CSV table of C-alpha atoms in Angstrom, one decimal:
chain,number,residue,atom,x,y,z
A,1,UNK,CA,0.0,0.0,0.0
A,2,UNK,CA,1.3,3.4,-0.9
A,3,UNK,CA,1.2,6.0,1.7
A,4,UNK,CA,0.4,8.5,-1.1
A,5,UNK,CA,-3.0,6.7,-1.5
A,6,UNK,CA,-5.0,9.7,-0.3
A,7,UNK,CA,-2.9,12.2,-2.4
A,8,UNK,CA,-3.3,10.3,-5.6
A,9,UNK,CA,-7.0,9.6,-4.9
A,10,UNK,CA,-7.7,13.3,-4.5
A,11,UNK,CA,-5.7,14.3,-7.6
A,12,UNK,CA,-7.8,12.1,-9.8
A,13,UNK,CA,-11.1,13.0,-8.2
A,14,UNK,CA,-10.9,16.8,-8.2
A,15,UNK,CA,-13.0,18.0,-5.3
A,16,UNK,CA,-13.7,14.5,-4.1
A,17,UNK,CA,-11.8,13.1,-1.1
A,18,UNK,CA,-12.9,9.6,-1.1
A,19,UNK,CA,-16.7,9.7,-0.8
A,20,UNK,CA,-16.5,13.3,0.5
A,21,UNK,CA,-16.9,16.4,-1.7
A,22,UNK,CA,-14.9,19.2,-0.1
A,23,UNK,CA,-16.7,21.8,-2.1
A,24,UNK,CA,-20.1,21.2,-0.6
A,25,UNK,CA,-20.3,18.3,2.0
A,26,UNK,CA,-20.2,18.5,5.8
A,27,UNK,CA,-18.2,16.1,8.0
A,28,UNK,CA,-19.5,15.6,11.6
A,29,UNK,CA,-17.3,13.8,14.2
A,30,UNK,CA,-19.4,12.7,17.2
A,31,UNK,CA,-17.6,11.4,20.3
A,32,UNK,CA,-19.5,9.7,23.2
A,33,UNK,CA,-16.5,10.1,25.6
A,34,UNK,CA,-18.1,7.6,27.9
A,35,UNK,CA,-16.6,5.6,29.5
A,36,UNK,CA,-13.6,4.7,27.4
A,37,UNK,CA,-10.8,7.3,27.2
A,38,UNK,CA,-9.9,6.2,23.6
A,39,UNK,CA,-11.9,9.2,22.3
A,40,UNK,CA,-9.3,11.5,23.6
A,41,UNK,CA,-6.7,9.9,21.3
A,42,UNK,CA,-9.3,9.8,18.5
A,43,UNK,CA,-9.9,13.6,18.8
A,44,UNK,CA,-6.2,14.2,18.3
A,45,UNK,CA,-6.1,11.8,15.4
A,46,UNK,CA,-9.1,13.1,13.5
A,47,UNK,CA,-7.8,16.7,14.0
A,48,UNK,CA,-4.5,15.6,12.5
A,49,UNK,CA,-6.3,13.8,9.6
A,50,UNK,CA,-8.5,16.8,8.8
A,51,UNK,CA,-5.4,19.1,8.6
A,52,UNK,CA,-3.5,16.6,6.5
A,53,UNK,CA,-6.0,16.6,3.6
A,54,UNK,CA,-4.1,17.6,0.5
A,55,UNK,CA,-6.6,20.0,-1.0
A,56,UNK,CA,-8.6,21.8,1.7
A,57,UNK,CA,-9.6,21.1,5.3
A,58,UNK,CA,-13.1,19.7,4.9
A,59,UNK,CA,-16.1,21.6,6.3
A,60,UNK,CA,-16.6,19.9,9.7
A,61,UNK,CA,-18.2,20.1,13.1
A,62,UNK,CA,-17.2,18.1,16.2
A,63,UNK,CA,-19.4,17.1,19.1
A,64,UNK,CA,-18.5,15.6,22.4
A,65,UNK,CA,-20.9,13.9,24.8
A,66,UNK,CA,-22.9,12.0,22.2
A,67,UNK,CA,-23.3,8.9,24.4
A,68,UNK,CA,-26.2,6.5,24.6
A,69,UNK,CA,-27.5,4.2,27.3
A,70,UNK,CA,-24.2,2.8,28.6
A,71,UNK,CA,-23.4,2.9,32.3
A,72,UNK,CA,-20.3,4.7,33.7
A,73,UNK,CA,-18.9,8.2,34.0
A,74,UNK,CA,-18.2,10.7,31.3
A,75,UNK,CA,-14.6,11.4,30.4
A,76,UNK,CA,-14.1,15.2,30.3
A,77,UNK,CA,-12.1,16.0,27.2
A,78,UNK,CA,-11.2,19.5,28.4
A,79,UNK,CA,-8.4,21.1,26.5
A,80,UNK,CA,-8.0,18.1,24.1
A,81,UNK,CA,-11.4,18.9,22.5
A,82,UNK,CA,-10.9,22.7,22.3
A,83,UNK,CA,-7.4,22.4,20.9
A,84,UNK,CA,-8.4,19.7,18.4
A,85,UNK,CA,-11.4,21.5,16.8
A,86,UNK,CA,-12.2,25.1,16.0
A,87,UNK,CA,-15.8,24.2,15.2
A,88,UNK,CA,-17.4,22.2,18.0
A,89,UNK,CA,-20.3,21.6,20.4
A,90,UNK,CA,-20.6,20.1,23.8
A,91,UNK,CA,-23.6,17.8,24.0
A,92,UNK,CA,-22.6,16.7,27.6
A,93,UNK,CA,-23.1,20.2,29.1
A,94,UNK,CA,-25.4,21.7,26.6
A,95,UNK,CA,-27.3,19.0,24.7
A,96,UNK,CA,-30.2,21.2,23.4
A,97,UNK,CA,-27.8,23.8,22.1
A,98,UNK,CA,-25.6,21.1,20.4
A,99,UNK,CA,-28.6,19.6,18.7
A,100,UNK,CA,-29.7,23.0,17.4
A,101,UNK,CA,-26.3,23.8,16.1
A,102,UNK,CA,-25.8,20.6,14.3
A,103,UNK,CA,-29.4,20.7,12.9
A,104,UNK,CA,-28.7,24.2,11.5
A,105,UNK,CA,-25.4,23.1,9.9
A,106,UNK,CA,-27.0,20.0,8.4
A,107,UNK,CA,-30.0,22.0,7.0
A,108,UNK,CA,-27.7,24.6,5.4
A,109,UNK,CA,-25.6,21.9,3.8
A,110,UNK,CA,-28.5,20.0,2.4
A,111,UNK,CA,-30.2,23.2,1.1
A,112,UNK,CA,-26.9,24.0,-0.7
A,113,UNK,CA,-27.0,20.6,-2.4
A,114,UNK,CA,-24.3,19.1,-0.1
A,115,UNK,CA,-24.3,15.8,1.7
A,116,UNK,CA,-23.7,14.9,5.4
A,117,UNK,CA,-21.1,12.4,6.6
A,118,UNK,CA,-21.2,11.4,10.3
A,119,UNK,CA,-18.4,9.5,12.0
A,120,UNK,CA,-20.1,7.8,15.0
A,121,UNK,CA,-17.3,7.6,17.5
A,122,UNK,CA,-19.9,6.3,19.9
A,123,UNK,CA,-23.7,5.7,19.9
A,124,UNK,CA,-26.4,7.0,17.6
A,125,UNK,CA,-28.6,8.7,20.3
A,126,UNK,CA,-27.4,12.2,19.5
A,127,UNK,CA,-27.8,11.6,15.8
A,128,UNK,CA,-31.4,10.5,16.5
A,129,UNK,CA,-32.2,13.8,18.2
A,130,UNK,CA,-31.1,16.0,15.3
A,131,UNK,CA,-32.3,13.6,12.6
A,132,UNK,CA,-35.9,13.6,13.8
A,133,UNK,CA,-35.9,17.4,13.9
A,134,UNK,CA,-34.4,17.5,10.4
A,135,UNK,CA,-37.2,15.4,9.0
A,136,UNK,CA,-39.7,17.9,10.4
A,137,UNK,CA,-37.7,20.9,9.1
A,138,UNK,CA,-37.1,19.5,5.6
A,139,UNK,CA,-40.0,17.0,5.0
A,140,UNK,CA,-39.5,16.9,1.2
A,141,UNK,CA,-35.7,16.5,1.3
A,142,UNK,CA,-34.2,13.1,0.3
A,143,UNK,CA,-32.6,12.7,3.7
A,144,UNK,CA,-32.2,8.9,3.4
A,145,UNK,CA,-29.8,9.2,0.5
A,146,UNK,CA,-27.9,12.4,1.6
A,147,UNK,CA,-27.3,11.8,5.3
A,148,UNK,CA,-24.7,9.1,5.8
A,149,UNK,CA,-24.0,7.6,9.2
A,150,UNK,CA,-20.9,5.5,9.5
A,151,UNK,CA,-20.4,3.1,12.5
A,152,UNK,CA,-17.7,0.6,13.2
A,153,UNK,CA,-18.5,-0.9,16.6
A,154,UNK,CA,-20.9,-3.6,17.7
A,155,UNK,CA,-20.6,-2.3,21.3
A,156,UNK,CA,-21.6,1.2,20.2
A,157,UNK,CA,-24.7,-0.2,18.5
A,158,UNK,CA,-25.6,-2.3,21.6
A,159,UNK,CA,-25.4,0.7,23.8
A,160,UNK,CA,-27.5,2.9,21.6
A,161,UNK,CA,-31.2,3.0,22.7
A,162,UNK,CA,-33.1,0.6,20.4
A,163,UNK,CA,-35.6,3.4,19.4
A,164,UNK,CA,-32.7,5.7,18.3
A,165,UNK,CA,-30.8,3.0,16.4
A,166,UNK,CA,-34.0,1.8,14.6
A,167,UNK,CA,-34.9,5.4,13.6
A,168,UNK,CA,-31.4,6.2,12.3
A,169,UNK,CA,-31.2,3.0,10.3
A,170,UNK,CA,-34.6,3.7,8.8
A,171,UNK,CA,-34.3,7.4,7.9
A,172,UNK,CA,-30.6,7.8,7.0
A,173,UNK,CA,-28.0,5.9,5.0
A,174,UNK,CA,-26.6,3.9,7.9
A,175,UNK,CA,-23.3,2.2,7.0
A,176,UNK,CA,-21.5,-0.4,9.2
A,177,UNK,CA,-17.8,-0.8,8.5
A,178,UNK,CA,-15.3,-3.3,10.0
A,179,UNK,CA,-14.0,-2.7,13.6
A,180,UNK,CA,-11.0,-0.4,14.0
A,181,UNK,CA,-9.7,-2.4,16.9
A,182,UNK,CA,-8.7,-5.4,14.7
A,183,UNK,CA,-6.4,-6.2,11.9
A,184,UNK,CA,-7.1,-7.7,8.5
A,185,UNK,CA,-10.8,-7.0,8.4
A,186,UNK,CA,-10.9,-4.2,5.8
A,187,UNK,CA,-10.5,-1.3,8.3
A,188,UNK,CA,-7.2,0.0,9.7
A,189,UNK,CA,-6.2,-1.2,13.1
A,190,UNK,CA,-5.7,2.0,15.0
A,191,UNK,CA,-4.6,0.4,18.3
A,192,UNK,CA,-1.0,-0.3,19.5
A,193,UNK,CA,0.4,-1.2,22.9
A,194,UNK,CA,3.9,-0.1,21.7
A,195,UNK,CA,5.0,2.9,23.7
A,196,UNK,CA,7.4,3.9,21.0
A,197,UNK,CA,4.5,5.0,18.7
A,198,UNK,CA,4.3,8.2,20.7
A,199,UNK,CA,7.7,9.3,19.3
A,200,UNK,CA,5.9,9.7,15.9
A,201,UNK,CA,3.8,12.5,17.3
A,202,UNK,CA,7.0,14.6,17.8
A,203,UNK,CA,7.1,15.2,14.0
A,204,UNK,CA,3.7,16.8,14.0
A,205,UNK,CA,4.7,20.3,15.2
A,206,UNK,CA,2.8,22.4,16.1
A,207,UNK,CA,0.3,19.7,17.0
A,208,UNK,CA,2.7,17.6,19.0
A,209,UNK,CA,1.6,19.2,22.2
A,210,UNK,CA,-2.1,18.3,21.5
A,211,UNK,CA,-1.1,14.6,21.4
A,212,UNK,CA,0.7,15.0,24.7
A,213,UNK,CA,-2.3,16.6,26.3
A,214,UNK,CA,-4.5,13.8,25.0
A,215,UNK,CA,-2.1,11.2,26.4
A,216,UNK,CA,-2.0,12.9,29.8
A,217,UNK,CA,-5.8,13.3,30.0
A,218,UNK,CA,-6.4,9.7,28.9
A,219,UNK,CA,-3.9,8.4,31.5
A,220,UNK,CA,-5.6,10.5,34.1
A,221,UNK,CA,-9.1,9.1,33.6
A,222,UNK,CA,-8.4,5.6,32.3
A,223,UNK,CA,-10.1,3.2,34.7
A,224,UNK,CA,-10.8,6.0,37.2
A,225,UNK,CA,-14.0,5.8,39.4
A,226,UNK,CA,-15.3,2.7,37.6
A,227,UNK,CA,-14.6,4.0,34.0
A,228,UNK,CA,-13.6,1.4,31.5
A,229,UNK,CA,-9.9,0.4,31.8
A,230,UNK,CA,-8.4,0.5,28.3
A,231,UNK,CA,-5.6,-2.1,28.4
A,232,UNK,CA,-3.8,-0.7,25.4
A,233,UNK,CA,-3.6,2.7,26.9
A,234,UNK,CA,-2.7,1.3,30.3
A,235,UNK,CA,0.3,-0.4,28.6
A,236,UNK,CA,1.4,3.0,27.4
A,237,UNK,CA,0.2,2.7,23.8
A,238,UNK,CA,-2.5,4.3,21.7
A,239,UNK,CA,-6.1,3.7,20.8
A,240,UNK,CA,-7.7,5.9,18.3
A,241,UNK,CA,-9.9,3.2,16.7
A,242,UNK,CA,-12.8,5.5,16.2
A,243,UNK,CA,-10.8,7.3,13.5
A,244,UNK,CA,-11.4,4.5,11.0
A,245,UNK,CA,-14.8,6.0,10.1
A,246,UNK,CA,-13.2,9.4,9.2
A,247,UNK,CA,-10.6,7.5,7.1
A,248,UNK,CA,-13.3,5.7,5.3
A,249,UNK,CA,-15.3,8.8,4.6
A,250,UNK,CA,-12.2,10.9,3.5
A,251,UNK,CA,-10.7,8.2,1.3
A,252,UNK,CA,-7.8,7.1,3.5
A,253,UNK,CA,-9.0,3.6,4.5
A,254,UNK,CA,-6.0,2.0,2.8
A,255,UNK,CA,-3.9,3.2,5.7
A,256,UNK,CA,-3.4,-0.1,7.6
A,257,UNK,CA,-2.2,0.7,11.1
A,258,UNK,CA,-1.0,3.3,13.6
A,259,UNK,CA,2.5,3.6,12.0
A,260,UNK,CA,1.1,4.2,8.5
A,261,UNK,CA,-1.3,6.8,9.9
A,262,UNK,CA,1.5,8.8,11.4
A,263,UNK,CA,3.5,8.5,8.2
A,264,UNK,CA,0.6,9.9,6.2
A,265,UNK,CA,-0.2,12.8,8.5
A,266,UNK,CA,3.4,13.8,9.0
A,267,UNK,CA,4.0,13.8,5.2
A,268,UNK,CA,1.1,16.2,4.8
A,269,UNK,CA,1.5,18.2,8.0
């Protein structure tokens, strides 16, 4: 696999970055941040991926606190989230405002003949909230073919409320891709228990400090007060498995693992 995959793909496709049209589409990254700390690593990784796009940074919006019905405590992303994304909403502390913000962005994009691509780094409960409002606001719009929801995790589906998951599958283009915690299944494996992978973040100046903040925050909350204990992160490694959806949407799914991810983003940093 050539690490120039994304570059060559964009050059041939004009404004297309994989399935995403940078001239009109909207990318939404939704993070549950409950109770696994892996989303802190995924925030840094998706931020790096967006900035590494060869043509233009895609139009995007990021949301934290998009959890479903799982037990356990929220993982406050703090400075990781604010440093990673200029355009963002906090559904944990202000859910109604977050729903309204995303709804407005989605409506504007659809009315401008764009499409919506959602990376579900968590459950679909938050998507359900704005999607049902969207159907009321734009009853004649072909939402089912223009709103794409991408999910990679069986556990995320199992911890989505059944009503929400059923609604999203029925009224949007819901796409399930292979799990980003495994190798050889068609998605990149974005987990590594090798501590040395952190050295690769040093080449990502000026974003190297964001990765260090993400590392410190994840270590602080991993397994704390009954939160899920991520064994890869406990071993000193990385887990940004939820980034596979962004890679799939943006045309970089031929990146196979953590090392190749950092090779790509550092080449285009």
